Short mmCIF file of C-alpha atoms and ligand atoms in Angstrom, two decimals:
data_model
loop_
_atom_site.label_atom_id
_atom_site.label_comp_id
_atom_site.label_asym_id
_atom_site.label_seq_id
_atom_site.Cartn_x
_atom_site.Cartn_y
_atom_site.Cartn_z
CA UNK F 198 14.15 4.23 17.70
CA UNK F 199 11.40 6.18 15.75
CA UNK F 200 10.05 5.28 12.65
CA UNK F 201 7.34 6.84 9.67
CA UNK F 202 5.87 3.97 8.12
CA UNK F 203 4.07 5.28 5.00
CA UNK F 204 1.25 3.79 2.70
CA UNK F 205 1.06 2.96 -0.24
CA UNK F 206 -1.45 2.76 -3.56
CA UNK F 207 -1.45 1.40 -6.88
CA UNK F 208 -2.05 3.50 -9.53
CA UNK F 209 -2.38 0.36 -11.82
CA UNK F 210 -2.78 -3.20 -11.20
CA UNK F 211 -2.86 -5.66 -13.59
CA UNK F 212 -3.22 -9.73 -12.30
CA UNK F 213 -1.36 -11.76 -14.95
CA UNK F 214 -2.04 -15.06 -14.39
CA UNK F 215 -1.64 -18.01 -11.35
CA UNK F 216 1.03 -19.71 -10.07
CA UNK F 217 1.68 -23.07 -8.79
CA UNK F 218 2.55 -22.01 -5.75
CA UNK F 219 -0.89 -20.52 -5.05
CA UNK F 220 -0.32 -16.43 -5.48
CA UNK F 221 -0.66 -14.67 -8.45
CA UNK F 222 1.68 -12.88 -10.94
CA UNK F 223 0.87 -9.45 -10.73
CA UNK F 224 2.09 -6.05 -12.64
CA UNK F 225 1.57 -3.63 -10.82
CA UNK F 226 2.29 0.43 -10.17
CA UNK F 227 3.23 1.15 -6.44
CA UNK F 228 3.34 4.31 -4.99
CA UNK F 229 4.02 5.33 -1.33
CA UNK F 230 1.86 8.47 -0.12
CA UNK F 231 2.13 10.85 2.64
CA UNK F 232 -0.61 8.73 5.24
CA UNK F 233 1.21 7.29 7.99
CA UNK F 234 1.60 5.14 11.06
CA UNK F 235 4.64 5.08 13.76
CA UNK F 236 6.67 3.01 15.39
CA UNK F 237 8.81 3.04 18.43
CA UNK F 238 10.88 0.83 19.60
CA UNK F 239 12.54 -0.08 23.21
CA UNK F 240 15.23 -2.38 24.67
CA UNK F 241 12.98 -4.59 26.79
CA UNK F 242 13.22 -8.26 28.76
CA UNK F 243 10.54 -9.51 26.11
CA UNK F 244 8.85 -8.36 22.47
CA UNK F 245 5.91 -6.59 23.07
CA UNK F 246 3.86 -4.73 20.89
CA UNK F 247 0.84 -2.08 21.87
CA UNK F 248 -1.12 -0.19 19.20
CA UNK F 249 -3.28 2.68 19.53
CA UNK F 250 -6.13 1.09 17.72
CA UNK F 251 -7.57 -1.82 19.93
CA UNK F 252 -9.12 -3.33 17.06
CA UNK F 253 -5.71 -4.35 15.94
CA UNK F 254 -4.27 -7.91 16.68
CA UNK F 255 -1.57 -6.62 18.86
CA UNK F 256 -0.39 -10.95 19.30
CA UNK F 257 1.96 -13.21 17.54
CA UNK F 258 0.08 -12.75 14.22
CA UNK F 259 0.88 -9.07 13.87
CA UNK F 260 3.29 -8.52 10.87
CA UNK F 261 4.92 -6.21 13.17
CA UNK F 262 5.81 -9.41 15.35
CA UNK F 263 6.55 -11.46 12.78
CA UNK F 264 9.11 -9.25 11.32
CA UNK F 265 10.72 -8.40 14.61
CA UNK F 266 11.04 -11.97 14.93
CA UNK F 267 11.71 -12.91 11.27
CA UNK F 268 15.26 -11.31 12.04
CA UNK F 269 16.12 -13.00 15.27
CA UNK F 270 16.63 -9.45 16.67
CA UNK F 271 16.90 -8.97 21.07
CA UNK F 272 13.48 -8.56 22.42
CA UNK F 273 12.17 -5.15 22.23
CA UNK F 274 9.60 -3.34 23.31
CA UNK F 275 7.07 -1.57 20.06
CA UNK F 276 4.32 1.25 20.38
CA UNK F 277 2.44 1.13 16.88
CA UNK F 278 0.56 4.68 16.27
CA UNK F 279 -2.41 3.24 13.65
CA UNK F 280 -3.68 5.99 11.57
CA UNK F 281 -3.47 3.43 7.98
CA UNK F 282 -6.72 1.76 7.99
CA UNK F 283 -6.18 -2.11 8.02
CA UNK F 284 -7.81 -4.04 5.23
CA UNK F 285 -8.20 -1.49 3.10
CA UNK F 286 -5.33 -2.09 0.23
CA UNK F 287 -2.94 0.49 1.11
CA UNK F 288 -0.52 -2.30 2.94
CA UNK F 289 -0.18 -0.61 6.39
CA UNK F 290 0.58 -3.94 8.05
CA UNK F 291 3.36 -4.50 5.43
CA UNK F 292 4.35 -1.25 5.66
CA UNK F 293 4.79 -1.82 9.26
CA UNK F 294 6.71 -4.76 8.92
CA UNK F 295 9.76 -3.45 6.95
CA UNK F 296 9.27 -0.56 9.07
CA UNK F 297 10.23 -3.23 11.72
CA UNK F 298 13.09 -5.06 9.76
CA UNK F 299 14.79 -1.59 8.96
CA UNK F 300 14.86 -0.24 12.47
CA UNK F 301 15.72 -3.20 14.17
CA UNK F 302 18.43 -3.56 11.67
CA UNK F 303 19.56 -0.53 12.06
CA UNK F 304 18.99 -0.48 16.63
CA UNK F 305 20.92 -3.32 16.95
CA UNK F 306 23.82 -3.22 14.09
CA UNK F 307 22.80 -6.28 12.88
CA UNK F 308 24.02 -5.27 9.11
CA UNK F 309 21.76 -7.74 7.24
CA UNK F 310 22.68 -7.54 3.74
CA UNK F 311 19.90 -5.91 1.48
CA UNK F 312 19.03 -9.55 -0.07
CA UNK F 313 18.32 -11.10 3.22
CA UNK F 314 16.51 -8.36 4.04
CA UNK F 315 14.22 -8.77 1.00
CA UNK F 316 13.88 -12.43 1.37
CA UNK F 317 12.45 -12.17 5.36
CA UNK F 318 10.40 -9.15 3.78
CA UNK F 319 8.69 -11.32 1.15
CA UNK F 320 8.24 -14.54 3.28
CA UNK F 321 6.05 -12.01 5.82
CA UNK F 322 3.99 -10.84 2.49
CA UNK F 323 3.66 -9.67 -1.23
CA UNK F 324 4.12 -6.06 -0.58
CA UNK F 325 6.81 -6.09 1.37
CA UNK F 326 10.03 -5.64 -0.35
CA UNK F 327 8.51 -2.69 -1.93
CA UNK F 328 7.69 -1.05 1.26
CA UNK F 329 12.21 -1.37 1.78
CA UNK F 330 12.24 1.36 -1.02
CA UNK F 331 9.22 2.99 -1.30
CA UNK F 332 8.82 5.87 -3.89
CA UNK F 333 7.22 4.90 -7.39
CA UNK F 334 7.86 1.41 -8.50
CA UNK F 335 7.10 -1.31 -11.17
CA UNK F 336 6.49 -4.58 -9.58
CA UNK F 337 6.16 -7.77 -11.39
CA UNK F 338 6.07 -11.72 -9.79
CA UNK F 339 3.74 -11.29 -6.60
CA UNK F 340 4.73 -7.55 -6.08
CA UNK F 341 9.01 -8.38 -5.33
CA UNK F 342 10.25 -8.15 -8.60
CA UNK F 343 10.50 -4.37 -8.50
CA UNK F 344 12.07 -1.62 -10.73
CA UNK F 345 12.23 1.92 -9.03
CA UNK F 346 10.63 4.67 -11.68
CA UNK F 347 11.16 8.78 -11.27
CA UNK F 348 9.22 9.45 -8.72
CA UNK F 349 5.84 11.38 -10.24
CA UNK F 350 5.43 15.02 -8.80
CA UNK F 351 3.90 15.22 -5.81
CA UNK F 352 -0.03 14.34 -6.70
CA UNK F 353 -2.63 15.75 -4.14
CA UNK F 354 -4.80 12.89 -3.66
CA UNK F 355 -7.94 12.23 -1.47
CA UNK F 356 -8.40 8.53 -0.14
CA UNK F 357 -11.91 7.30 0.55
CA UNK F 358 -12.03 4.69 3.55
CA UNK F 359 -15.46 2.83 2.79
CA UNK F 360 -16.86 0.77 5.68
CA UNK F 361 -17.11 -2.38 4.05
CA UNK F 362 -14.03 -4.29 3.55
CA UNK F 363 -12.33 -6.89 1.39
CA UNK F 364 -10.27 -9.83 1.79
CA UNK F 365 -7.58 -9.81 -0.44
CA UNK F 366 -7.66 -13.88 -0.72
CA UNK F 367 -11.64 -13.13 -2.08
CA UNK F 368 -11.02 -10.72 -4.19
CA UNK F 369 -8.00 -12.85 -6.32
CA UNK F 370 -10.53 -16.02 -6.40
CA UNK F 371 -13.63 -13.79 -7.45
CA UNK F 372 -10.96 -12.34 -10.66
CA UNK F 373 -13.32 -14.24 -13.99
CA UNK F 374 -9.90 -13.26 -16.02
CA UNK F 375 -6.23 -12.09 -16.42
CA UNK F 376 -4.87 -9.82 -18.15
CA UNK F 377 -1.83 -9.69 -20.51
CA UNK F 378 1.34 -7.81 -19.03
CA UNK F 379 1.69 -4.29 -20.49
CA UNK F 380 5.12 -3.72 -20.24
CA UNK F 381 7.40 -1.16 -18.13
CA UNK F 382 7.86 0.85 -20.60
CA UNK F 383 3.90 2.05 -20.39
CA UNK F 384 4.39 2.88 -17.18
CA UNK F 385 7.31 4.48 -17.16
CA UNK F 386 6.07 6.95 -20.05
CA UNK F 387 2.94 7.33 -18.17
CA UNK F 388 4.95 8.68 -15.41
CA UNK F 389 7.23 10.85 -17.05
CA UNK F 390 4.19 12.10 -18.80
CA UNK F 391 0.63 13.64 -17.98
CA UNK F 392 0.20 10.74 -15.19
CA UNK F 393 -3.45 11.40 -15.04
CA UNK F 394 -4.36 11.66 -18.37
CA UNK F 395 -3.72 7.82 -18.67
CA UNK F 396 -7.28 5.78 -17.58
CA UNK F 397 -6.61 3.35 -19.72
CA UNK F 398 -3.08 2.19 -18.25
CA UNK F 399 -3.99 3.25 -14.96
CA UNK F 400 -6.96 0.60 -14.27
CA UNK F 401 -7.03 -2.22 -11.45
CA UNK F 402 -8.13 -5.15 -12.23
CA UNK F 403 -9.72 -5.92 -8.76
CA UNK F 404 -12.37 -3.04 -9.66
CA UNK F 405 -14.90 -5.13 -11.53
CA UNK F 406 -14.91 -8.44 -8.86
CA UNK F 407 -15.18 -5.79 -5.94
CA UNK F 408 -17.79 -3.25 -7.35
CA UNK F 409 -19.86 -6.13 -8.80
CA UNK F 410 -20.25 -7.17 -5.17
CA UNK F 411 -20.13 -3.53 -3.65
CA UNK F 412 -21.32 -1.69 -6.51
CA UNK F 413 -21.33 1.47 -3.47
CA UNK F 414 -17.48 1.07 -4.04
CA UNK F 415 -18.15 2.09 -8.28
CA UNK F 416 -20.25 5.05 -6.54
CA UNK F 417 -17.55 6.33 -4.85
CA UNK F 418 -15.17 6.33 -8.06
CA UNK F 419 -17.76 7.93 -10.38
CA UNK F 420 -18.15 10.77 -7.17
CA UNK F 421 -14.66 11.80 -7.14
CA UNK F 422 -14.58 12.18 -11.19
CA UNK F 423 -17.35 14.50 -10.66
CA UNK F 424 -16.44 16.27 -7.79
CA UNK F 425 -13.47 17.46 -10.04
CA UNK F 426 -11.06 14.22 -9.54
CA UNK F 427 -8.93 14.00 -12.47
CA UNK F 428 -8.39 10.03 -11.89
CA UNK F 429 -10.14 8.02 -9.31
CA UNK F 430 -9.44 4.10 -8.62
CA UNK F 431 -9.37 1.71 -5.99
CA UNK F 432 -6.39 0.57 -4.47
CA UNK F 433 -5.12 -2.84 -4.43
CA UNK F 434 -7.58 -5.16 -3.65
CA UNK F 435 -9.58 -2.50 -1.71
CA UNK F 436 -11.83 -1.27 -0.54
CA UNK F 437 -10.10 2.15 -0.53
CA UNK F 438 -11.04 4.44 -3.42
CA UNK F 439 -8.45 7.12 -4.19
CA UNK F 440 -8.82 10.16 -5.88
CA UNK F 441 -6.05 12.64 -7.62
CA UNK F 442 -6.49 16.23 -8.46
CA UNK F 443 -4.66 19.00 -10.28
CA UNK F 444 -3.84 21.44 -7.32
CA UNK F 445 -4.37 20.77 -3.36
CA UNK F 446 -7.23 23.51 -4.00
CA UNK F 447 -9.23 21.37 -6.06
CA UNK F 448 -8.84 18.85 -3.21
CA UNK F 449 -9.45 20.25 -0.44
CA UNK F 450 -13.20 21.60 -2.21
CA UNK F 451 -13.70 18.03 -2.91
CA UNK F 452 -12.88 16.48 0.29
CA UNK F 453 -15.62 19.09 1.83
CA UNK F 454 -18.16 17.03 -0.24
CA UNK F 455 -17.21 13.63 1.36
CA UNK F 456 -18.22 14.51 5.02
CA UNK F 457 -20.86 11.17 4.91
CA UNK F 458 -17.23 8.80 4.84
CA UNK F 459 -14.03 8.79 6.26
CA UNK F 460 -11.98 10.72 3.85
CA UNK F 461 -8.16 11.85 4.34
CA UNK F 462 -6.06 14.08 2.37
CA UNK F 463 -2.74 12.87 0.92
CA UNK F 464 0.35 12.75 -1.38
CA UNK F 465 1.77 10.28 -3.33
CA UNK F 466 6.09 10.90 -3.31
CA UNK F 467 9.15 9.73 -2.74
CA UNK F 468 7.70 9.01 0.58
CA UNK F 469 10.69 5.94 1.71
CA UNK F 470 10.10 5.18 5.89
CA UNK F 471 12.35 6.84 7.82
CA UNK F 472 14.52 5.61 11.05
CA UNK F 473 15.54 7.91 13.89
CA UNK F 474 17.11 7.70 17.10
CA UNK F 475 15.26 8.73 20.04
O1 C5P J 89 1.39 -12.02 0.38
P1 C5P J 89 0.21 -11.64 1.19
O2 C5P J 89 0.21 -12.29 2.55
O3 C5P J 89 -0.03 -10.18 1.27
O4 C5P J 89 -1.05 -12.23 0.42
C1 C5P J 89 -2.32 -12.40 1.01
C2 C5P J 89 -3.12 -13.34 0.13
O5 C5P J 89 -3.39 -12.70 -1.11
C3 C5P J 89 -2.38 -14.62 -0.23
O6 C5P J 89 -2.62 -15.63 0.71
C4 C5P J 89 -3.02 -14.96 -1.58
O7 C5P J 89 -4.28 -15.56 -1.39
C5 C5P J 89 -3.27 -13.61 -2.21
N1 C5P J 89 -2.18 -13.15 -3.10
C6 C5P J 89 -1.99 -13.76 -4.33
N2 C5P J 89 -0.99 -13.32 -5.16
C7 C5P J 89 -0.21 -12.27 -4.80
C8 C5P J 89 -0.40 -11.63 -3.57
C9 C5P J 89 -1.39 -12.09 -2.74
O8 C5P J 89 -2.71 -14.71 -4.66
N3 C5P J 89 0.73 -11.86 -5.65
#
């Protein structure tokens, strides 16, 4: 089995409030983009996983693990090809863990209804039910509550991988406030509409904690506006900055300007991860 395990961003984020079981109620705008990792998977005498990036936790902590055994699937055999930085707020590991509940699901005929599947998905973390559907999405609750929107044209973004990097626990205890729900209906008009002309709906909370601290970070967001971005944010919790542009022209010039960082080009889409055989 073969498997595209995309990323995703938030185009908004909005933290609500906390809860008394420690998260926090979020509302949030998810969006899966074009950046992937892979996954293959083998009939094996134990579950193993290798990664091309040896600065992964390849061990029982890996999501990837934990999903695979999360479903009580036959041991298996996983190559993970890393190309989604980790820690950067674009949910590669929980990307990679539906990944894992949907193919072995689908290797081993297992038929696990849809709600089962989203209950394993959100006990291994926040993000990932959403990563089950992908595509554009309203999320509410810790990120599981989700509503699927028209997916927004195809928007060609550049992502900005700064070195530093933040813990997502951090950056919800460093939040000094919350912020009242807006309401689907925002999003959904920002979406059918001119989705970049909308700064005001399409703000993240996590941006003044996180560029108080790494005010670099706020640097990186005011570059893309004026290298011809025309809406730059950070993603989740960061420390990714994206930026989205009117044409794939516009960036591409851009990107050229960011040689002093890692910087990839993407696009957000219906982007939903894919199983084949083989
Ligand atoms: O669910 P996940 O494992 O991704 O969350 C990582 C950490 O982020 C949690 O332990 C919690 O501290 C924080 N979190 C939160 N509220 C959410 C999502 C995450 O407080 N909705």
């Amino acid at each position: 089995m073969h498997v595209r395990s995309y990323a995703k961003i938030n185009w908004a984020l909005r933290v609500t409030g906390k809860r008394a079981d420690g998260f926090h109620d979020l509302e949030t705008l998810f969006q899966t983009v074009s950046l992937s990792d892979e996954l293959t998977f083998a009939p094996a005498e134990r579950l193993t996983l290798s990664c091309s990036e040896a600065t992964i936790p390849a061990g029982e902590s890996n999501l990837v693990i934990r999903a695979a055994r999360a479903l009580g699937a036959p041991p298996v055999a996983i190559h993970l090809i890393k190309r989604i930085p980790a820690g950067g707020g674009l949910g590669g590991g929980s990307s990679n863990a539906a990944a894992t509940l949907l193919a072995l699901d689908r290797m081993f005929a297992l038929r696990t209804s849809p709600e089962r599947l989203r209950q394993i998905a959100l006990a291994l973390g926040s993000d990932v039910p959403f990563f089950l559907e992908g595509g554009t999405a309203y999320a509410t609750g810790r990120g599981e509550t989700l509503v699927p929107l028209t997916p927004s044209p195809r928007i060609a973004l550049l992502l900005l991988f700064p070195r530093e990097r933040v813990s997502t626990p951090d950056a919800f205890r460093s939040l000094r406030r919350f912020s009242e729900p807006i309401g689907i209906d925002r999003y959904r008009a920002v979406v059918a509409g001119d989705f970049l002309a909308n700064p005001d709906v399409l703000a993240n909370d996590f941006e003044e904690p996180v560029f108080a601290r790494l005010p670099q970070l706020r640097l990186l967001k005011e570059r893309l506006s004026s290298e011809g971005a025309a809406w730059a944010g950070m993603s989740g919790s960061g420390s990714t900055i994206v930026g989205a542009f009117r044409s794939e022209a516009e960036r591409d010039q851009a990107a050229a300007r960011f040689r002093d960082l890692r910087a990839e080009p993407a696009t957000s889409g219906p982007f939903a991860i894919a199983v084949s055989e083989g």
